[in-house]
Amino acid sequence: MTAALTDLSLQEASARLAARQVSSAELTEACLARIAATDARVGAFLAVSAEVARAQAAEADARIAAGARRGPLDGVPVALKDLFLTKGIATTAASRILEGYVPPYDGTVTARLRAAGAVLLGKLNLDEFAMGSSNENSAFKPCRNPWDLSRTPGGSSGGSAAALAARQCYGTMGTDTGGSIRLPASFCGVVGLRPTYGRVSRYGVVAFASSLDQPGPLGRTVWDAAAMLQAVAGRDEKDLTSATRPVDDYLGGLEGGARGLRVGVPREWFQGGVDAGVEQAVRAALATYEKLGATLVEISLPHTKYGIGAYYLVATAEASSNLARYDGVRFGLRAEEARGLKEMYSETRERGFGAEPKRRIMLGTYALSAGYYDAYYLRAQKVRTLIRRDFDAAFERCDVVAGPVAPSPAFKLGEKVDDPLQMYLADIFTITCNLAALPGLSVPCGQAGGLPVGLQLVGRPFDEAGMLRAARALERELGPAPLPALEA
Amino acid sequence: MPVADFQVVLGLEVHAQLLTKTKIFCGCSTAFGAEPNTHVCPVCLGLPGVLPALNRQVVEAAVRTGLALGCAIRPKSVFARKNYFYPDLPKGYQISQYELPICEGGGLDVEVDGATKRVRLTRIHMEEDAGKNLHDVAADGSSGVDLNRAGVPLLEIVSEPDLRSADEAVEYLKALRAVLITLGVNDGNLEEGSFRCDANVSVMRREATAYGTRAEIKNMNSFRFLRQAIDYEVRRQVELIESGGQVVQETRLFDPSRGETRSMRSKEDAHDYRYFPEPDLPPVLVDEATVARLRQTLPELPRARAARYAAELALPASDAAILVADKAVADFFDATVALAGQGPEAAKKAANWMNGEVARLVNETGLAPAAWKLTPAHLAAVLGMLDRGAINGAAAKAVVEEVFRTGADPAEVVQAKGLAQVSDEGAIEAIVDAVLAGAPAEVERHRSGKKNLTGFFVGQVMKQLKGKGNPAVVNALLEKKLGG
Amino acid sequence: MALSLEEVRRIAQLARLRLSPEEERTFAGQLSAILDHVRQLEELDVSGVEPMTHALAAGEAGALRDDALVPGLAPDEALAAAPAREGTCFKVPRIIE
Ligand SMILES: [Mg+2]
Ligand SMILES: [Zn+2]
């Protein structure tokens, strides 16, 4: 056992647990030590639940000793974006308005991971209410990119990607409303999957934009992400927007390769503004697919450029309503000194929300307000249909759409904070997938200027298995993705 | 009198709580009257991360109600969010229906002084109730919020502005209430607020063609208050207009203690609810098979029942109307008639007793049909004894009252109280002779033409018989003895 | 498309946000810029296009909930995170209807 335990993939750690070469307690302590040694610099964790983790590890070790291991995640230390409700463990959405809030219930993803035996190390940093692309909108602290601490890990699930790159845990969960899993995965050089809308329950995940949000896994390898998805996917009676169709076996067909795969390459994803290094890495990945027996098909997604506009109307409208419950009445922050009721509301929300949530609440309230609904919200929802039709047409000719995740690699902290629109444009390639309710993933495909670059794959509805197989084919060919040094 | 120059235009919005076990979007109890916040969960508290899980019973109740009221059932209806801030609204929005409600059209026929009037419905939609704000819960005048009621399922039933008077409004509300109770979807309790009504009130000059600006009046928890509120509001609007003012569209609260309506400050930005389709709930699909199945479950509705009573039992409309207003009472009536030999004759007698003596006892005791000790079998037995002449009317009243209070067997009551009617000619003749012998002067005056003295003799004889004498026999004998 | 300060204040009041004067100015500028970008949607002819208001494909939705009681929270759990309580009620400033 030469390599440090924390360098193992989830798959390797899980195999060693199964073979009883290592205990869950050892893995847990190794992760806690790694967090202690690195997280002051990275800032991936908002809270470390060491006690809970140690207790869960002990239970997992007992099961394993009794030959009753529950599955590949049993005994494996993982962490959750701090948007997932965890009973008895503070859940803040990285917002002052929820600072110190301890939920009385577990969300469905949380419950399913517990049931799978996973060990919960803590809650991960994010942009406040998942609103952002750089994690700089966290009300508590920024998260940094383990590859270059002066750069962002991407957002909004920045902590979920950074914690993996920093080898602080073996798997994480994030949420993806406009690219919030894929962008950080790409910036940090890990695998991140946004499932089809409805594949993973949203119950017990703090809502940002209900028709776009989707929880999904991140891992250091494709197998790791697939194993996490397997544990949480599937119908949930508590979420009527969760799909009833049976869950595929994501691990079984993972090594199926890419022979015969038709890879659609959208013209619009390479036009203008894409960093040369990023384009080079992506083109190389596409060439690799050809080498593996796949065929490249040029396709067009003509409505791509309308994605940002449609997204910022739909997402903010839904957010303005979803964030109305933060009113200081039943939980969270309250402006105590406020005299009247109305003052209490306005003062609480003014103080509790950061600039980005306020900006989006304002935009969304405006888009829904009397006289503007048809021109903004309704039109945007119609544009979604046009964007979905682009993909439907493309999938007549290809099995998966491939291109860059973002126009550039990880950018510098502070680079875009003063220009919201520029920040929004970082999502230009990821956002159409959310609007079309499709699955998308980011898999490491090389580097640009010493920074990781991810290849984005967008698949047919509920074809997560096919996308993971395609991603695994590339990963096997390129070899394990490199990890940043980040000395302890 | 200026009010006479104006036409009153009314539309009612009724909010009816559905009689489901659990709330519309979570498994919490809908029971009324529990300690504050004892029927709550993360969903109805509007905690972060929760999602609504629609209760199938609510959809079925909405469809059955729509079918009963002749509405068109929308195969694909959509929930929407109505956004506003209020402490009793946990999520900061109410999940309701807006552009695509589950039921549209339809209507209800109501009787207003003899004439039948068709009141058209605009729509029926499903929504969640809000919680309750409790005032002055603390010494410092703070308010409290109880969310037990938050998420209780409601049907909002909206009428067209077809009503033209407070009387019409009250009759419409009574008829609608009877339908919902008959369907078993609502308990019709205005006092507890499980059956609530808001009124859209406007007035227009007789010669005018366009409706006036309307005010929405809330908080009328009795038929009387509805009438009061409308009368007050009409007067207020007319005086406003007459004095050169203008009615503003607003929500007004009825204050029962003052009998007045006043503007609601809490509804300041009520004009901009920012409705949009609820993304957390897929469209509600109701296929034809479901509609057909639910149609089969519809009970006989009050008006149909009254019509049947008129056609099959030749029952006067006035009698029928009273019986069908409460399904349980009408069921009691049907059972009694079935046991009392069917047919118009039995029906008329049963109706007279139910709307007469029984109604009197119900008013006196305030007992709901379910709590009556009197059963249809009891009442049928009493009617039978009357027919057979085993007891007379006066005795029957006494028996019904006793049975209503104790549930004892009518025959035994007759026995115990010795109420059996005396028809034995010999016994009665002896008493007749004694009475006549004891009053020679009256007998003389009767002979000389004072025929109205017959009543005096009957009274005397009955007195001797402790009121149990068979009137027919007594009269016949007196006639014979007094010689016509 | 410039958003006036009055408009910003109207929206802030609807959203229950007491913005500072300088926040009002910043938002007026930033929201105007975003709305300008959003204008490009007007290029598209969306007549006859169904809005995608529900992201789950129709065929994927499941059955509704049965009308069966599920244990909820005890009052103390329900009120545990409340900024202020009175008995088992959430306590709020005086409400004037
Ligand atoms: Mg309503
Ligand atoms: Zn509940």
mmCIF file of N, CA and C and ligand atoms in Angstrom, chain B residues 23 26 28 40-41 43-44, ligand 2:
data_model
loop_
_atom_site.group_PDB
_atom_site.id
_atom_site.type_symbol
_atom_site.label_atom_id
_atom_site.label_comp_id
_atom_site.label_asym_id
_atom_site.label_seq_id
_atom_site.Cartn_x
_atom_site.Cartn_y
_atom_site.Cartn_z
ATOM 1 N N LYS B 23 -53.841 16.355 4.174
ATOM 2 C CA LYS B 23 -53.747 17.622 3.458
ATOM 3 C C LYS B 23 -53.531 17.386 1.960
ATOM 4 N N CYS B 26 -49.388 16.848 1.573
ATOM 5 C CA CYS B 26 -48.598 16.068 2.535
ATOM 6 C C CYS B 26 -49.521 15.167 3.335
ATOM 7 N N CYS B 28 -50.202 15.056 6.492
ATOM 8 C CA CYS B 28 -50.679 15.564 7.781
ATOM 9 C C CYS B 28 -52.198 15.531 7.858
ATOM 10 N N VAL B 40 -48.449 19.308 11.543
ATOM 11 C CA VAL B 40 -47.529 19.917 10.574
ATOM 12 C C VAL B 40 -46.353 18.987 10.276
ATOM 13 N N CYS B 41 -45.745 19.224 9.107
ATOM 14 C CA CYS B 41 -44.556 18.463 8.692
ATOM 15 C C CYS B 41 -43.704 19.401 7.840
ATOM 16 N N VAL B 43 -43.269 19.633 4.793
ATOM 17 C CA VAL B 43 -43.930 20.118 3.569
ATOM 18 C C VAL B 43 -44.879 21.280 3.867
ATOM 19 N N CYS B 44 -45.794 21.085 4.839
ATOM 20 C CA CYS B 44 -46.781 22.159 5.072
ATOM 21 C C CYS B 44 -46.205 23.302 5.907
HETATM 22 ZN ZN ZN D 2 -47.732 18.438 6.473
#
